[in-house]
XYZ file of C-alpha atoms in Angstrom:
412
model
C 138.861 69.309 94.116
C 141.786 66.860 94.049
C 144.850 67.351 96.236
C 148.334 66.050 95.591
C 150.409 64.264 98.200
C 152.378 67.455 98.880
C 149.391 69.727 99.483
C 147.329 67.182 101.429
C 150.036 66.996 104.096
C 149.100 70.567 105.058
C 145.492 71.167 104.053
C 144.288 67.635 104.747
C 145.791 67.639 108.207
C 144.143 71.001 108.876
C 140.749 69.564 107.872
C 141.305 66.551 110.094
C 142.242 68.677 113.112
C 139.250 70.982 112.675
C 136.973 67.974 112.362
C 138.123 66.747 115.745
C 136.794 69.895 117.367
C 133.275 68.820 116.368
C 133.427 65.512 118.189
C 130.825 66.119 120.852
C 130.671 64.141 124.079
C 128.892 60.836 123.482
C 128.872 59.054 126.841
C 125.111 58.727 127.073
C 122.459 56.929 125.100
C 118.951 57.008 123.718
C 117.127 57.876 126.892
C 118.387 61.450 126.433
C 116.880 61.558 122.922
C 118.239 60.889 119.464
C 120.203 63.598 117.694
C 119.282 65.174 114.367
C 120.842 67.143 111.530
C 119.073 69.533 109.164
C 119.822 72.257 106.671
C 119.856 73.046 102.968
C 121.605 71.712 99.871
C 122.700 74.231 97.244
C 124.765 74.066 94.055
C 127.921 76.077 93.427
C 125.789 78.992 92.161
C 123.755 79.075 95.373
C 120.594 77.516 93.890
C 118.657 74.955 95.995
C 118.880 71.329 94.846
C 115.598 69.392 95.129
C 114.935 65.633 95.371
C 118.471 64.805 96.448
C 119.099 61.997 98.927
C 121.635 62.368 101.734
C 122.609 59.961 104.483
C 124.539 59.881 107.726
C 127.064 57.085 107.289
C 128.225 55.560 110.591
C 131.923 54.702 110.359
C 134.439 52.945 112.555
C 137.867 54.614 112.727
C 140.664 53.164 114.819
C 144.216 54.563 115.101
C 143.708 56.722 112.016
C 142.490 53.831 109.885
C 138.902 53.444 108.759
C 137.769 49.881 109.455
C 134.673 50.372 107.337
C 130.984 51.223 107.669
C 129.797 50.591 111.199
C 126.484 49.276 109.860
C 124.958 47.947 106.610
C 124.106 50.543 103.992
C 120.366 49.897 104.341
C 120.430 51.090 107.960
C 122.024 54.505 107.344
C 119.748 57.369 108.374
C 118.566 59.284 105.305
C 116.782 62.440 104.186
C 115.581 63.860 100.863
C 115.643 67.550 99.958
C 112.365 69.355 99.255
C 111.674 71.964 96.557
C 113.742 74.519 98.511
C 116.640 72.116 98.956
C 115.947 71.665 102.657
C 116.508 68.329 104.390
C 116.263 66.783 107.837
C 117.846 63.577 109.143
C 116.781 62.355 112.580
C 117.299 59.386 114.905
C 121.103 59.568 114.535
C 123.164 57.314 116.810
C 126.009 58.955 118.799
C 128.876 57.386 116.828
C 131.542 58.586 114.392
C 129.640 59.533 111.239
C 129.977 61.198 107.866
C 127.432 63.122 105.787
C 127.343 61.586 102.288
C 125.231 61.510 99.164
C 122.955 58.482 98.906
C 123.892 56.211 97.320
C 127.333 57.356 98.385
C 129.146 56.931 95.052
C 126.087 56.691 92.805
C 124.463 60.080 93.291
C 124.187 62.608 90.484
C 125.952 65.125 92.739
C 129.036 65.152 94.945
C 129.720 67.246 98.054
C 131.956 70.285 97.638
C 131.715 71.649 101.190
C 129.723 71.481 104.417
C 129.112 74.638 106.445
C 128.237 74.362 110.143
C 127.781 77.771 111.723
C 130.785 79.888 110.746
C 132.952 76.881 109.903
C 133.258 75.667 106.316
C 134.731 72.221 105.654
C 135.909 71.672 102.090
C 135.719 68.127 100.751
C 138.925 67.040 99.017
C 139.840 64.029 96.936
C 143.146 62.768 98.281
C 145.724 61.669 95.702
C 148.784 60.149 97.332
C 150.128 56.933 98.788
C 149.889 56.658 102.552
C 146.862 58.910 103.038
C 143.407 57.458 103.725
C 140.833 58.515 101.089
C 138.451 59.798 103.794
C 140.992 62.323 105.140
C 139.466 65.185 103.162
C 135.941 64.547 104.458
C 134.311 65.746 107.661
C 133.872 63.029 110.282
C 131.792 63.923 113.330
C 129.671 62.624 116.203
C 126.618 64.403 117.636
C 125.689 64.285 121.303
C 122.381 62.472 121.967
C 119.433 64.852 122.027
C 121.294 67.589 120.154
C 119.865 69.145 116.964
C 122.467 70.385 114.509
C 120.548 72.903 112.377
C 121.091 75.224 109.395
C 123.842 73.063 107.929
C 124.622 74.172 104.363
C 125.794 71.468 101.962
C 127.241 72.697 98.670
C 127.265 70.167 95.801
C 128.213 69.910 92.138
C 127.639 67.340 89.360
C 130.549 64.861 89.053
C 132.630 65.091 85.898
C 132.917 61.362 85.166
C 130.765 58.260 85.565
C 130.884 54.494 85.268
C 127.688 52.489 84.865
C 127.615 48.714 84.820
C 125.383 45.707 85.228
C 125.736 42.611 87.387
C 124.261 39.373 86.004
C 123.994 35.785 87.196
C 124.960 32.716 85.176
C 121.536 32.553 83.475
C 121.804 36.267 82.564
C 119.164 37.339 85.089
C 120.105 40.585 86.886
C 121.361 40.749 90.460
C 118.514 43.035 91.482
C 118.317 45.437 94.453
C 121.455 44.074 96.076
C 124.157 45.626 98.213
C 127.505 44.892 96.552
C 131.170 45.635 97.182
C 132.737 47.521 94.287
C 136.421 48.009 93.556
C 137.438 50.653 91.027
C 140.972 50.089 89.729
C 142.827 52.878 87.987
C 146.119 52.968 86.126
C 148.063 55.270 83.860
C 150.508 53.800 81.357
C 153.755 55.622 80.654
C 155.028 55.507 77.079
C 158.161 56.400 75.171
C 159.313 56.207 71.565
C 157.875 57.557 68.322
C 154.142 58.270 68.178
C 153.667 55.516 65.545
C 155.626 53.015 67.629
C 154.991 53.783 71.316
C 156.423 51.426 73.896
C 154.832 50.985 77.324
C 157.449 50.903 80.072
C 155.462 51.232 83.274
C 152.205 52.176 84.945
C 150.909 53.923 88.053
C 147.525 53.882 89.707
C 145.526 52.588 92.626
C 142.192 51.178 93.731
C 139.182 52.262 95.738
C 136.740 49.930 97.496
C 133.245 50.903 98.595
C 129.665 49.677 98.979
C 127.061 50.223 96.249
C 123.513 49.201 95.304
C 122.166 47.574 92.159
C 118.724 48.601 90.903
C 115.831 46.374 89.799
C 117.635 45.609 86.533
C 120.993 44.896 88.152
C 122.601 48.223 87.197
C 125.004 50.172 89.417
C 126.431 53.664 88.959
C 129.553 55.239 90.405
C 131.043 58.681 89.976
C 134.116 57.784 92.013
C 136.586 58.509 89.196
C 139.518 60.804 88.631
C 141.253 62.083 85.509
C 141.965 60.366 82.196
C 143.189 56.827 82.877
C 142.445 53.156 82.344
C 139.784 51.745 84.659
C 138.464 48.318 85.551
C 135.627 47.362 87.886
C 135.484 44.470 90.335
C 132.304 43.354 92.104
C 131.960 41.033 95.095
C 128.677 39.669 96.426
C 128.174 36.953 99.049
C 131.762 35.809 98.628
C 131.641 35.541 94.821
C 133.500 38.041 92.653
C 133.917 39.115 89.044
C 136.179 41.633 87.335
C 135.898 43.607 84.102
C 138.529 44.251 81.445
C 140.498 47.488 81.431
C 138.884 50.426 79.604
C 140.465 53.775 78.726
C 138.214 56.645 79.891
C 138.906 60.287 79.126
C 138.388 63.087 81.648
C 134.711 64.102 81.601
C 133.664 60.906 79.791
C 130.888 58.574 80.920
C 131.289 54.858 80.248
C 128.164 52.699 80.583
C 129.103 49.322 79.085
C 130.582 47.306 81.960
C 128.952 43.870 82.431
C 130.051 41.601 85.276
C 128.749 38.052 85.629
C 128.638 36.111 88.923
C 128.629 32.657 87.364
C 129.290 30.714 90.578
C 126.824 32.452 92.889
C 124.138 29.757 93.051
C 126.677 26.993 93.683
C 128.394 29.125 96.307
C 125.075 29.811 98.053
C 124.233 26.114 98.174
C 127.610 25.211 99.645
C 127.451 28.107 102.090
C 124.005 27.083 103.330
C 125.285 23.575 104.010
C 128.238 24.964 105.951
C 126.026 27.397 107.881
C 123.610 24.663 108.939
C 126.483 22.528 110.141
C 128.080 25.455 111.919
C 124.890 26.513 113.677
C 124.478 23.021 115.069
C 128.030 22.839 116.423
C 129.270 24.184 119.737
C 132.897 25.393 119.684
C 134.946 25.006 122.876
C 137.292 27.791 123.964
C 140.469 26.098 125.275
C 141.154 29.041 127.608
C 138.055 28.481 129.763
C 136.535 25.212 128.464
C 133.232 27.007 127.777
C 131.290 26.202 124.604
C 129.902 28.835 122.196
C 127.410 28.768 119.357
C 126.004 31.345 116.937
C 122.246 31.460 116.365
C 119.844 33.464 114.235
C 117.207 35.392 116.154
C 114.506 38.047 115.789
C 115.434 39.975 118.940
C 117.570 40.008 122.079
C 114.632 38.625 124.043
C 114.113 35.767 121.562
C 117.806 34.897 121.746
C 117.634 34.806 125.547
C 114.661 32.410 125.413
C 116.498 30.074 123.016
C 119.610 30.161 125.186
C 117.616 29.131 128.271
C 115.962 26.313 126.320
C 119.408 24.908 125.538
C 120.733 25.219 129.064
C 122.938 28.144 128.066
C 122.981 31.936 128.352
C 123.807 34.836 126.073
C 127.582 35.183 125.956
C 129.430 36.899 128.819
C 132.769 38.409 127.760
C 134.959 38.602 130.821
C 138.375 39.613 129.463
C 140.248 40.745 126.367
C 141.395 37.210 125.569
C 137.818 35.977 125.341
C 136.851 39.037 123.246
C 139.658 38.397 120.740
C 138.809 34.692 120.574
C 135.190 35.499 119.714
C 136.317 37.994 117.057
C 138.411 35.314 115.365
C 135.616 32.733 115.690
C 132.955 35.042 114.224
C 134.733 37.479 111.843
C 131.671 38.091 109.656
C 130.505 41.687 109.204
C 127.254 41.249 111.106
C 125.900 42.371 114.470
C 125.684 39.888 117.378
C 123.588 40.267 120.509
C 125.546 39.504 123.686
C 124.348 38.858 127.227
C 124.413 42.426 128.466
C 121.825 45.169 128.844
C 121.924 48.736 130.128
C 120.685 48.419 133.726
C 118.055 50.595 135.332
C 119.218 53.554 137.356
C 120.634 52.374 140.665
C 121.249 48.817 139.447
C 124.684 47.385 138.736
C 125.982 46.124 135.404
C 125.902 42.370 135.086
C 125.802 39.678 132.429
C 122.880 37.456 131.517
C 124.804 34.679 133.302
C 124.662 36.660 136.571
C 128.370 37.540 136.501
C 129.372 41.151 137.254
C 130.770 43.321 134.459
C 134.550 43.376 135.002
C 135.761 43.992 131.412
C 134.461 46.332 128.694
C 135.135 46.959 125.005
C 132.891 49.914 124.129
C 132.898 51.499 120.691
C 132.842 55.178 119.709
C 129.609 55.807 121.624
C 131.363 54.742 124.852
C 129.508 53.152 127.777
C 125.883 54.312 128.041
C 124.469 55.707 131.235
C 121.868 53.756 133.162
C 118.226 53.986 132.107
C 115.291 55.393 134.012
C 112.412 53.286 135.264
C 110.283 54.434 132.330
C 112.741 53.068 129.747
C 113.078 49.381 129.034
C 116.514 47.865 129.418
C 118.584 48.436 126.273
C 120.502 45.407 124.943
C 124.145 45.459 123.865
C 125.508 44.105 120.577
C 128.879 43.480 118.996
C 129.294 46.090 116.250
C 129.047 45.196 112.557
C 132.729 45.538 111.587
C 134.892 46.175 114.657
C 133.080 43.839 117.093
C 133.274 46.491 119.786
C 130.212 46.937 122.031
C 127.286 49.243 121.414
C 123.902 49.781 123.048
C 121.090 49.550 120.479
C 117.707 50.758 121.660
C 114.293 50.060 120.152
C 114.332 53.311 118.143
C 117.714 52.738 116.541
C 117.828 52.172 112.791
C 120.432 49.496 113.534
C 117.984 47.338 115.497
C 116.605 45.387 112.466
C 120.179 44.682 111.333
C 120.942 42.606 114.446
C 119.928 39.113 113.370
C 122.380 36.918 115.289
C 123.378 36.180 118.860
C 126.149 34.215 120.567
C 125.285 31.610 123.175
C 127.609 30.278 125.852
C 127.445 27.307 128.199
C 129.864 26.205 130.882
C 129.370 22.431 130.774
C 129.352 20.774 127.367
């Protein structure tokens, strides 16, 4: 269902307010157990839908604006429906999340509604300037250890589809890659006689999202609206390409887009040279005269060992100024280990450097409680997009996505 700007101001706001009532307390962490979500997927006639992939998409929302996915697409928790349409998704982190098809815009179905207990949340497509596109979708967080059961997800086949292919300069496909897609849409307004129409203006918009290519470089998206002209833009590792405009009728499927990333190999070579130079360089913060460096690492423990070998320690963030400086120095959408771990019960919070914790910048999951003696200390990372702080335990699906750390040294 698509809502106009006028109707979304009432219904959309109602959906948003109701969604807030589902935001469970999330001030604890993995030692209390991961949360889970399970239920059944049915079509609009009530029939179960088998072999359908769903995912819990962690999102970062700040002041009503969605910053983006909190983590890479590959790390989203997923489930597949069985012959009876039943699914189960476990090991969910206690952060703002959204239940989506997987791939989100490339599934053969789209969500119509989600029923939790006696509450039914209708999914709306927002059409209006000034309203975020996610407003008509349920955003929630589940308390650690809680099982949300008997959720009913109603779906329907999308009316329209775009299918395209991403190629490199030598015409080989960009296979099995996570890409950023932009779907542009416009409607031309005409006047004059039907044999001699004259275009005098256009209206439209654009939608950006993450998608996957398959082994042959193909991507699919159903994120379309009514009859209009569409173009597709793709961005991968800093290189982009854009298609021509194509007129697509309502209900039509267009499968002929081809986008070529001609400069990717050259860009990769130049980027690797810059990365090597950057990794070898320490950057001095003029506010405290400390030096900082980004490294690649396999784990928090490995990063700590490398820091000690270089006479440094994992970064200690002592105030908002230092936090903002690090965000500007390392703006990439990646996770970074920092020099902080969840202490054992009875112990105080302190940095790897030995300094006490006097400043905090926790994300949606808030500050975790202390661990028990039976649980290893849980390291803290800067979050993928927002660079807020989050505890990531050994069972978290996000753990393999943390491949960098920030080192700090006082005398350079």
